[in-house]
XYZ file of C-alpha atoms in Angstrom:
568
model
C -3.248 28.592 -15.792
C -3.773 30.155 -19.300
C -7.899 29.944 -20.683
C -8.758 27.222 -23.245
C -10.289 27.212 -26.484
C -13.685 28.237 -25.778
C -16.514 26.759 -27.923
C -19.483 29.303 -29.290
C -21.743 28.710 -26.643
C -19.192 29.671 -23.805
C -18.377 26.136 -22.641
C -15.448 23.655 -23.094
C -15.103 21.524 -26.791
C -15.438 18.704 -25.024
C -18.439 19.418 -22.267
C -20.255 20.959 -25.417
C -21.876 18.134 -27.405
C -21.812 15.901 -23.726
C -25.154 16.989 -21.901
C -26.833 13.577 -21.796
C -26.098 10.046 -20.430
C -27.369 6.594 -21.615
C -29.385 5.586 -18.177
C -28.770 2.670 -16.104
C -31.276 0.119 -15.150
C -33.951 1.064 -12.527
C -31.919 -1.176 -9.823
C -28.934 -0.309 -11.058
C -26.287 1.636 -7.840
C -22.666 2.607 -7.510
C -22.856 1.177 -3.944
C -20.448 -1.859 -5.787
C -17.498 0.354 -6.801
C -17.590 3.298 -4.116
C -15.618 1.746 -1.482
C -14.635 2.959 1.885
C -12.047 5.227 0.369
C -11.966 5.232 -3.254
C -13.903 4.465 -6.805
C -13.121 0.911 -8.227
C -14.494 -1.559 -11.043
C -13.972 -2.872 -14.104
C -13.941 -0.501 -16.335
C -16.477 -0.334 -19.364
C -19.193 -2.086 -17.205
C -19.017 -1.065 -13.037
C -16.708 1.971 -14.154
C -18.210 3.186 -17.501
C -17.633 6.575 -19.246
C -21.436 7.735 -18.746
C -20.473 6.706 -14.494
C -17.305 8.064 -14.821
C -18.658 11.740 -16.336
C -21.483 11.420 -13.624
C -19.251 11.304 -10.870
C -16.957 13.798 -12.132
C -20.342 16.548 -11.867
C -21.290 15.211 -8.713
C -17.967 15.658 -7.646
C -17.922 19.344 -8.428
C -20.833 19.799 -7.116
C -19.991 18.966 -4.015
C -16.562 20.913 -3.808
C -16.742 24.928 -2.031
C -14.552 25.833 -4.739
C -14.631 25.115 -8.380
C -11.007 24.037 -8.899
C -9.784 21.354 -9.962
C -7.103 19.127 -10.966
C -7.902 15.762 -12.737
C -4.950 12.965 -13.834
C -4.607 9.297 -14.957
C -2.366 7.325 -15.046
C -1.251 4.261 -18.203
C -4.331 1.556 -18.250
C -5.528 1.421 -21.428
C -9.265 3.044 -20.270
C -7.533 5.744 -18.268
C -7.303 8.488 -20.742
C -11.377 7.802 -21.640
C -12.087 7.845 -18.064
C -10.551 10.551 -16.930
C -11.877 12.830 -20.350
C -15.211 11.805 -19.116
C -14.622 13.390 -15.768
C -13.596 16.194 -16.526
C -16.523 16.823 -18.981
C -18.897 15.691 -16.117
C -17.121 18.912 -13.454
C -17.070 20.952 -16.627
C -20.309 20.818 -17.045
C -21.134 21.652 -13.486
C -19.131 24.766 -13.317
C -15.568 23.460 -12.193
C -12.174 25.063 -13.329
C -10.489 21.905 -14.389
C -6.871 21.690 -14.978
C -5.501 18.405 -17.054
C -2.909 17.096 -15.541
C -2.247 13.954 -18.022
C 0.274 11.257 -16.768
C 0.333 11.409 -13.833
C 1.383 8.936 -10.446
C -1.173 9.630 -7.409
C 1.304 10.906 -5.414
C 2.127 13.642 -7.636
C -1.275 14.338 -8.428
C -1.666 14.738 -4.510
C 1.565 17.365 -4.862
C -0.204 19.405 -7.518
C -3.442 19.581 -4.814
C -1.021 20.469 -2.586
C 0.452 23.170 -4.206
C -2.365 24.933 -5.930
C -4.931 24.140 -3.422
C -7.176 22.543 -5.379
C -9.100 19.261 -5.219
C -8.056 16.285 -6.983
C -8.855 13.243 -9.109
C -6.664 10.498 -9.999
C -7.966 8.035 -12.285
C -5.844 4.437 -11.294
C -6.786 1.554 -9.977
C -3.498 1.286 -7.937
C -2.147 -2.505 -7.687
C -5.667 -3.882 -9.918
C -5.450 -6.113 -12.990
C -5.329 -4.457 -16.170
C -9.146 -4.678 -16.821
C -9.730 -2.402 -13.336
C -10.013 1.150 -12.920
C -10.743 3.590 -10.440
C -10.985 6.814 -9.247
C -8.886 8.632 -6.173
C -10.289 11.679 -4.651
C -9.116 14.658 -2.586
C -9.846 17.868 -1.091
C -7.643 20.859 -2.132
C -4.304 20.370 0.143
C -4.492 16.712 -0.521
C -6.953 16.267 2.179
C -8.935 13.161 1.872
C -11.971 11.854 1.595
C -14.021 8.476 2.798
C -17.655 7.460 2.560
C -18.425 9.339 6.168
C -16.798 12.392 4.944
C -18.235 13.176 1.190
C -17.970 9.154 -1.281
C -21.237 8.254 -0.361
C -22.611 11.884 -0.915
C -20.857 12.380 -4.373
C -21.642 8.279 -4.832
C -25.843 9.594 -4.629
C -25.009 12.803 -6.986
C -23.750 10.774 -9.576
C -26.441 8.287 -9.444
C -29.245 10.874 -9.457
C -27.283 12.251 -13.007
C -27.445 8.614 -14.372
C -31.269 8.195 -13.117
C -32.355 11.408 -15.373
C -29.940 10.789 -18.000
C -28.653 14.327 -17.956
C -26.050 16.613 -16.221
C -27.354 20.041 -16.247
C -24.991 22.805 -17.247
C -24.010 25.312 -14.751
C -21.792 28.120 -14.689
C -18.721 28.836 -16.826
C -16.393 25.337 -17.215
C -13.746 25.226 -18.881
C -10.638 22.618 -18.691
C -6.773 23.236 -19.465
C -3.225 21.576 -19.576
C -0.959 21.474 -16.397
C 2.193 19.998 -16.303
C 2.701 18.762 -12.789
C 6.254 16.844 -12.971
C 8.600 19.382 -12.708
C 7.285 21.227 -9.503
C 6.914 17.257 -8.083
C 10.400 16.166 -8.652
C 11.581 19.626 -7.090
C 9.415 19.242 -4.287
C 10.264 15.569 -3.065
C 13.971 16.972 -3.850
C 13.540 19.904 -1.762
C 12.154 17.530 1.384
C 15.334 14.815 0.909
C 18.543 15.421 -0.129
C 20.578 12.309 -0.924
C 24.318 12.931 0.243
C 26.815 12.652 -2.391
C 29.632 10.966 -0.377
C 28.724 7.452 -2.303
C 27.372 6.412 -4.917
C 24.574 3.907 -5.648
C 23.618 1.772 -8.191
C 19.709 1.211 -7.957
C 17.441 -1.025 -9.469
C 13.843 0.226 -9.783
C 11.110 -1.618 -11.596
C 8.134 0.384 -12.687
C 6.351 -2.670 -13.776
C 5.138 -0.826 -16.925
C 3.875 1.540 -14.803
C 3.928 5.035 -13.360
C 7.399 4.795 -11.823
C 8.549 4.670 -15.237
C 7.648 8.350 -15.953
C 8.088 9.457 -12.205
C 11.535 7.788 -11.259
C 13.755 8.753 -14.325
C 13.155 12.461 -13.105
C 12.998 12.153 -9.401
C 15.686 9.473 -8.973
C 17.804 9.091 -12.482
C 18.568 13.417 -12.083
C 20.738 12.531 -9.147
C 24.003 12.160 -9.876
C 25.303 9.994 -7.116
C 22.385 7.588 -8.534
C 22.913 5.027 -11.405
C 20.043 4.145 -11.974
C 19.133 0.786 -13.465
C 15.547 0.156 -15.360
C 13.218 -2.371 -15.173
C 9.873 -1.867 -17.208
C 9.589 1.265 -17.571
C 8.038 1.520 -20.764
C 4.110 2.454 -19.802
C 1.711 -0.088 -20.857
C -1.318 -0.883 -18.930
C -1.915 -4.100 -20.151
C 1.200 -5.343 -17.998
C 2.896 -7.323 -20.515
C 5.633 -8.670 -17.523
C 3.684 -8.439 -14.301
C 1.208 -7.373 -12.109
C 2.045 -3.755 -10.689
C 1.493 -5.257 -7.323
C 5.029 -5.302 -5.020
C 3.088 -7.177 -2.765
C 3.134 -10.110 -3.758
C 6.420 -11.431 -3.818
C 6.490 -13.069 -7.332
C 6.086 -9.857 -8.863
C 10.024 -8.923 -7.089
C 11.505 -12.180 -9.088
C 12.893 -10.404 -11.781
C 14.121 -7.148 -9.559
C 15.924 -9.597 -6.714
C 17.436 -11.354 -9.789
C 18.838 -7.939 -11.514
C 19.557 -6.709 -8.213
C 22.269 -10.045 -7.966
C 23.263 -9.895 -11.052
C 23.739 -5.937 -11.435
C 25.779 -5.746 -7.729
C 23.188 -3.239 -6.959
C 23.063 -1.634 -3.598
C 19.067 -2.086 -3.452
C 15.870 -2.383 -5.563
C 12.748 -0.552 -5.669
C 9.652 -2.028 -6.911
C 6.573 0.201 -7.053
C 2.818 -0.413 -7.700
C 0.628 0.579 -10.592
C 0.101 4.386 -9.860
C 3.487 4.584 -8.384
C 2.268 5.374 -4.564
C 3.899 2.415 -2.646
C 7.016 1.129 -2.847
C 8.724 -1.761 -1.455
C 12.234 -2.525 -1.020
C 14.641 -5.402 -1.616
C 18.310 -5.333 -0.009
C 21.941 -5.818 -2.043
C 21.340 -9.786 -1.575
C 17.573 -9.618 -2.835
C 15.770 -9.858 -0.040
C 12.514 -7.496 0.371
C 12.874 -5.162 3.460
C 9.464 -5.293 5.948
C 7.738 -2.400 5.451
C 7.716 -1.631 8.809
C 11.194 -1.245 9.127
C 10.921 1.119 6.159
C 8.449 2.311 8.684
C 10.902 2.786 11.832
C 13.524 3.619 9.804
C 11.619 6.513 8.196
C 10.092 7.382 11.400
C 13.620 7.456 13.624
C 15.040 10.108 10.640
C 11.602 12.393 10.422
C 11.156 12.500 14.293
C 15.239 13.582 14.904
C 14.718 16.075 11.846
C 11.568 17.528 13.892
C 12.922 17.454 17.322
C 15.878 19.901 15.879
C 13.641 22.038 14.352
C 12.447 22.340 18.069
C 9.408 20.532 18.382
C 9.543 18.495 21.925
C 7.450 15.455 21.068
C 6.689 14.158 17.210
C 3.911 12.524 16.867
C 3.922 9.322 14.223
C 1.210 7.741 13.102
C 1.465 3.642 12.604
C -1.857 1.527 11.426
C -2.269 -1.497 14.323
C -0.604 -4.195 11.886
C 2.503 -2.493 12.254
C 5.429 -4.208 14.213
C 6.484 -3.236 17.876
C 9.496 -2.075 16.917
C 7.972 1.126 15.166
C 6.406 2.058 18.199
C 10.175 1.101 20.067
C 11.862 3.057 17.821
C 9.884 6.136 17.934
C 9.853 6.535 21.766
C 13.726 5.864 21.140
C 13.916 8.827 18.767
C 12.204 11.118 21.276
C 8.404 11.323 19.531
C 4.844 9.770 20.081
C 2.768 6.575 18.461
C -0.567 7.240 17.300
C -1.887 3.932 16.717
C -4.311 3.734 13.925
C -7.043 1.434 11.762
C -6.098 0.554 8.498
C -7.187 2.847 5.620
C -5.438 5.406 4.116
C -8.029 8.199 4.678
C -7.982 7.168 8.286
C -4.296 7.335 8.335
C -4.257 10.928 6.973
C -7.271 12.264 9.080
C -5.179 10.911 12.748
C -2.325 12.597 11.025
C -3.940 15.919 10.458
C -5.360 15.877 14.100
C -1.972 15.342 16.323
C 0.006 17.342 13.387
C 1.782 14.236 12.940
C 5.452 13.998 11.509
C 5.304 11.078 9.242
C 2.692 7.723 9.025
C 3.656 4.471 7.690
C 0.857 1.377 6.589
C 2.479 -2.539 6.752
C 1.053 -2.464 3.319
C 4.060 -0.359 1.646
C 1.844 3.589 1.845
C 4.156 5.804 3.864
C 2.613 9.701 4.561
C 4.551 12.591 4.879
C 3.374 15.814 6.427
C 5.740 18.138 4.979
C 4.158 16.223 1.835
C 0.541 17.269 2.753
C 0.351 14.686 5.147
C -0.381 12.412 1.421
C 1.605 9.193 1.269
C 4.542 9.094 -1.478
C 6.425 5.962 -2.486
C 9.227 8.146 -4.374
C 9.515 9.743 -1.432
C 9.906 7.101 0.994
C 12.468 5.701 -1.453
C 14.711 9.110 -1.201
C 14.457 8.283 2.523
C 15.938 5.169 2.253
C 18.496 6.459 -0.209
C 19.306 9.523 1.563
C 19.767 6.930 4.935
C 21.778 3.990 3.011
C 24.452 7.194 1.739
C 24.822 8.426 5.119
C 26.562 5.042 6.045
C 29.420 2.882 4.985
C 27.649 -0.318 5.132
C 25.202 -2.521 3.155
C 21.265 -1.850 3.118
C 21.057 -5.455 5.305
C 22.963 -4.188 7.876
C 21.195 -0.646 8.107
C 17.543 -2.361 8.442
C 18.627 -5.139 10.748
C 18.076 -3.585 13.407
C 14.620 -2.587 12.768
C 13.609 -5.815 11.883
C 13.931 -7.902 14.977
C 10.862 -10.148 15.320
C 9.375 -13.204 13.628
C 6.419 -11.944 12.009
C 3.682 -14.269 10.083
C 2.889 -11.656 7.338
C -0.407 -11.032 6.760
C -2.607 -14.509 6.427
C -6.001 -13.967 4.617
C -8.377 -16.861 5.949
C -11.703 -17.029 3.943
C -14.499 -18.064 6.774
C -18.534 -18.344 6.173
C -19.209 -15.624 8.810
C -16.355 -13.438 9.724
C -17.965 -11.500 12.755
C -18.808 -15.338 14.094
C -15.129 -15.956 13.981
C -13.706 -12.927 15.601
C -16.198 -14.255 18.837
C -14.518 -17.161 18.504
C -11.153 -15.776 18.625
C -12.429 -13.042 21.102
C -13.650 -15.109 23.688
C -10.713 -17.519 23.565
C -8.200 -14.644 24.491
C -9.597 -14.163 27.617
C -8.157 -17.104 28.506
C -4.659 -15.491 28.664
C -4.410 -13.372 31.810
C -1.634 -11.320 31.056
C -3.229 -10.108 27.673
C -4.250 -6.561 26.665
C -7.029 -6.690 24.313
C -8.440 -3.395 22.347
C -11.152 -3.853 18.983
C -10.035 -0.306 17.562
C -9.911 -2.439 14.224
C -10.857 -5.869 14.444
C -9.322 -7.394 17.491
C -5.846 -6.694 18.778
C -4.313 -8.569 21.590
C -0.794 -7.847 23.051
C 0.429 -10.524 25.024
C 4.207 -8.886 25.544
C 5.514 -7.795 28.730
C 8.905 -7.175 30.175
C 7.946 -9.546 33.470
C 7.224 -12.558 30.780
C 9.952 -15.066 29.349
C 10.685 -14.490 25.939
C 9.163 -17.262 24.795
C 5.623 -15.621 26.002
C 5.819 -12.200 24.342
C 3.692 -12.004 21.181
C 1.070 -10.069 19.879
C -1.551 -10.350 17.014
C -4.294 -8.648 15.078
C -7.267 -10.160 13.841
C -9.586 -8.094 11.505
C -11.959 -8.543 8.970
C -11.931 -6.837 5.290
C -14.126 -4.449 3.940
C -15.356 -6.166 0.872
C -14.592 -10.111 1.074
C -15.774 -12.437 3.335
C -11.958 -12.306 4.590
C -9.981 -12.650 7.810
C -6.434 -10.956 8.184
C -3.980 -12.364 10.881
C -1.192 -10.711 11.925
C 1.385 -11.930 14.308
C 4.182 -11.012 15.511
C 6.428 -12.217 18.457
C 9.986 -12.642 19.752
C 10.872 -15.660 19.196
C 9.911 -17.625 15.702
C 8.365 -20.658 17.479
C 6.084 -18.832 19.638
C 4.935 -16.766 16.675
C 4.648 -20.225 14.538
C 2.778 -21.505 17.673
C -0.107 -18.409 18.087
C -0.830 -18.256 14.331
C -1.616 -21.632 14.397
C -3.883 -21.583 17.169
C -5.235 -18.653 16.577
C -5.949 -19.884 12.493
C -7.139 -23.292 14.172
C -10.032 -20.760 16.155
C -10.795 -18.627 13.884
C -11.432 -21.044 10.517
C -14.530 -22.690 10.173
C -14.060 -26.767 9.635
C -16.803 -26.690 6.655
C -14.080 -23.809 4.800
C -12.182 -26.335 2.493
C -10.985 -23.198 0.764
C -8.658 -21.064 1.939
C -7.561 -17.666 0.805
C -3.314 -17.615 1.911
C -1.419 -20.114 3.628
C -3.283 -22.963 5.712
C -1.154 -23.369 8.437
C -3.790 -26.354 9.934
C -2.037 -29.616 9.522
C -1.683 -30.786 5.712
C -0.268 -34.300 5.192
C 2.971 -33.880 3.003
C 3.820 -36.564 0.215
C 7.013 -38.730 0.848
C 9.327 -38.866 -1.723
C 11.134 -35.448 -2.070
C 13.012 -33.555 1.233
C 14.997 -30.363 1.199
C 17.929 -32.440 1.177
C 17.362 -32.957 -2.213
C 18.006 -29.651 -3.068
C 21.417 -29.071 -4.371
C 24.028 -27.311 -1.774
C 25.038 -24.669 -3.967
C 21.058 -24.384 -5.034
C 20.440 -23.857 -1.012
C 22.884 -21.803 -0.314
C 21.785 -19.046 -2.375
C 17.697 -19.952 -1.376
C 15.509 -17.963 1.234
C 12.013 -17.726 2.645
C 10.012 -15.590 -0.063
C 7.875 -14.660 2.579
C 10.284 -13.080 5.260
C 13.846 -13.322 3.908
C 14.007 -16.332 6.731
C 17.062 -19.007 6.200
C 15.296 -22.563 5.059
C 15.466 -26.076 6.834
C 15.169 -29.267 5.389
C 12.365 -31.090 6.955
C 10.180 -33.953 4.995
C 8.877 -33.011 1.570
C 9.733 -29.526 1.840
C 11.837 -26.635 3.255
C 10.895 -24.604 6.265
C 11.800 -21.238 7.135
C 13.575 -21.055 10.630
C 12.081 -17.684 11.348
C 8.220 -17.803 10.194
C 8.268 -21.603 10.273
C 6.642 -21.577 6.542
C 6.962 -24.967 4.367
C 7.767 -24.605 1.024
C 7.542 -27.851 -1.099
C 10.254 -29.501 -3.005
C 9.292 -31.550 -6.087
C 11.975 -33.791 -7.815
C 14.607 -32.038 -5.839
C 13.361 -28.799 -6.769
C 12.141 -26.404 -3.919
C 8.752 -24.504 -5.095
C 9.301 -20.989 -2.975
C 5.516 -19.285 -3.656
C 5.104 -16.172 -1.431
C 1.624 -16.864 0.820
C 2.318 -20.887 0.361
C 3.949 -23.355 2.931
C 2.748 -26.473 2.403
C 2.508 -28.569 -0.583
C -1.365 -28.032 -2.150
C -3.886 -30.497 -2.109
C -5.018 -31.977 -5.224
């Protein structure tokens, strides 16, 4: 890194006329935006510049070593934000180097590389008015509350208490371009074979895939490469930068179709998850992204000569990661969800590769950080080595009905997990374990299909939330314990619900998926699993997760998280 302009007195331009801060209110804490693994809140009020330059100092203060690489990524406060951290570290002695543009995975390459700590400032999947910040130790190592938030969270508070950040040792800031040694890197870990080519649809979503993919994917000449937003505007003039929720992939299933692509990719805001839909449209679990991934990093591994991979899967994961990893030769390290967490078990059993249900896949040839790009080149480099369609390569690591994840809203969420707790040990046969929430694995060779099932009840770290999971062998039993289980677990005085009610809601006559026109149906499936659809009255159903979707005046209303027809 070359030296900056220095100002007169020795410091940065910008840390120079920046000494003071406008003080919050007496009662005033950061308690609201430092989460369990991150900085988040809206920005201008939670995440202001005078909070943002506070953390920034109290960041450096608490790194061993004064380097530094700060980035942002295209919301509209991002470039204020992430100017006001860097003035905060300057001020506190840190050797800060400006990385612009930036997604959070290559931000995490960049720590990587130069061993330096890191700031992203993104709020990931967030509306537009959100912002955040993303921290890590040099290497890309992580950080939580336990391990260093909540002692940076009471730096940065004490700066905004006296209204002043104390200059200390020689600052200074300057550019680094970060994008070509992260496109060589994820092209050094995956090479996509050139023995076919594939036309790929990838939708930024205004986002940070739009500067990321064009030189990680659109360089590869066995890739045509087919844009979708890519123009970076953090307002998000089309859609949310959120592939989770399924309306969000309308427009990439569509272009998919209509293009004759062989798969789309759909990533979120700072460009560090991806999900992906198949040549017919239909989005791809991510935890058979997971076992897919997993079966190619564990065979790469054992022929390098290690004896037993270890992968790391969060608890929400399906069975079939932990199948096909045993399969492949290598170990499951189950884990909580959390992406520090994730990266911590992967560090301590030197762990191959980690995958999340919620689309964040970690590499440890990649620092052990997760990468959507590169968990795309995996599925890229995995679709050339075959002949066949992306369906047919994920089928098989995709074989049980799985509810999704069901957020029930509940007046006292521990109250509810004793609920649900004491009613499992009714079942003899089950295995129950409270690493994270409540797990209970009811699946044994010895039982009939129809009574193997598992599922995962856990509560969320900021909302008064429950999160199902289930998952079985057969649809109807799966259809059957989410119900009973949701039956247990909600409270009758919660008229609200946050996701799909699957308690018994009357449906309106009138309208039946036989309404629907045949060629209409024949191109229709579940939005929330890919699932063929029934008719049954008022509405379709999916044959595999047994969700309703209503039809209106003959046409079908296919919501992701919705499966019965809403209450007025």
């Amino acid at each position: 890194m070359t030296d900056p302009a220095r100002s007169s007195d020795g410091t940065s331009p910008a840390a120079a006329d920046q000494d003071t801060l406008a003080p919050p209110a007496p009662t005033e804490s950061l308690s609201s935006i430092v989460k369990a693994y991150d900085v988040r809140g809206t920005a201008g009020t939670q995440l202001s510049v005078d909070v943002a330059r506070a953390l920034g100092a109290a960041f450096a203060d608490f790194l061993e070593s004064p380097e530094l690489i700060v980035a942002h990524d295209m919301r509209v406060s991002s470039p204020e934000l992430s100017r006001a951290v860097i003035e905060g570290a300057v001020r506190r002695g840190a050797i800060v180097a400006d990385a612009g543009l930036s997604s959070t995975d290559q931000m995490y390459c960049a720590s990587g590389l130069h061993r330096a700590a890191g700031v992203m400032v993104t709020a990931s999947h967030n509306p537009a008015p959100d912002n955040g910040l993303k921290l890590c130790l040099p290497g890309a190592r992580p950080i939580s509350r336990g391990t260093g938030l909540d002692e940076i969270r009471r730096g940065a508070e004490a700066y905004l208490a006296a209204a002043e950040i104390p200059e200390r040792g020689d600052g200074r800031s300057e550019p680094l371009d970060t994008l070509p040694d992260y496109a060589r890197t994820l092209h050094d870990l995956v090479g996509v074979p050139t023995r076919r080519p594939l036309r790929v649809v990838v939708d930024a979503a205004n986002a940070m895939a739009g500067l990321t993919a064009p030189v990680v994917l659109g360089s590869l000449e066995q890739v045509d490469l087919i844009p979708l937003h890519f123009d970076l505007d953090g307002t998000f003039p089309n859609h949310r930068a959120d592939p989770l929720d399924r309306e969000t992939l309308r427009e990439l299933q569509a272009t998919v179709l209509r293009e004759g692509a062989d798969l789309g990719l759909a990533f979120d805001g700072d460009a560090d998850r991806c999900v992906v839909v198949d040549e017919t449209g239909t989005p791809v679990p991510p935890s058979a992204v997971t076992a897919l991934i997993a079966r190619r990093e564990v065979e790469r591994a054992r022929a390098a000569g290690e004896e037993r991979p270890a992968v790391v899967a969060n608890l929400v994961s399906s069975r079939h990661v932990t199948e096909t990893v045993l399969e492949a030769g290598g170990d499951v390290v189950r884990a909580p969800v959390g992406h520090s967490l994730i990266k911590a078990i992967m560090a301590e059993h030197d762990a191959v590769f980690g995958g999340e249900h919620s689309a964040h896949y970690y590499f440890r040839d990649f620092f052990s950080a997760d990468s959507g790009m590169l968990a795309a080149l995996h599925v890229l480099a995995a679709l050339a080595e075959t002949d066949g369609p992306l369906s047919a390569l994920v089928a098989e690591h995709d074989p049980y009905p799985s509810s999704g994840e069901i957020n029930s809203l509940v007046r006292d969420a521990e109250e509810a997990l004793d609920r649900v707790r004491e009613h499992s040990t009714s079942w003899r046969a089950a295995q129950i374990d409270e690493l994270d929430g409540l797990t209970v694995v009811h699946w044994d060779e010895d039982l009939a299909p129809e009574d193997r099932w598992w599922f995962s009840l856990r509560s969320s770290n900021t909302e008064p939330l429950l999160r199902l999971n289930v998952e079985a062998e057969e649809g109807t039993t799966m259809a059957r314990i989410r119900d009973e289980i949701l039956a247990i677990a909600r409270d009758e005085d919660d008229a609200d619900q946050a996701g799909p009610d699957a308690g018994a809601i009357e449906l309106p006559a009138g309208a039946s998926g036989a309404d629907v026109p045949s060629w209409v149906r024949s191109r229709l499936r579940c939005p929330d699993c890919g699932g063929e659809l029934r008719d049954v009255e008022a509405a379709l159903q999916c044959a595999d997760c047994a969700r309703r979707h209503p039809v209106e005046g003959g046409i079908p209303v296919l919501i992701a998280g919705r499966h019965d027809v809403p209450t007025a």
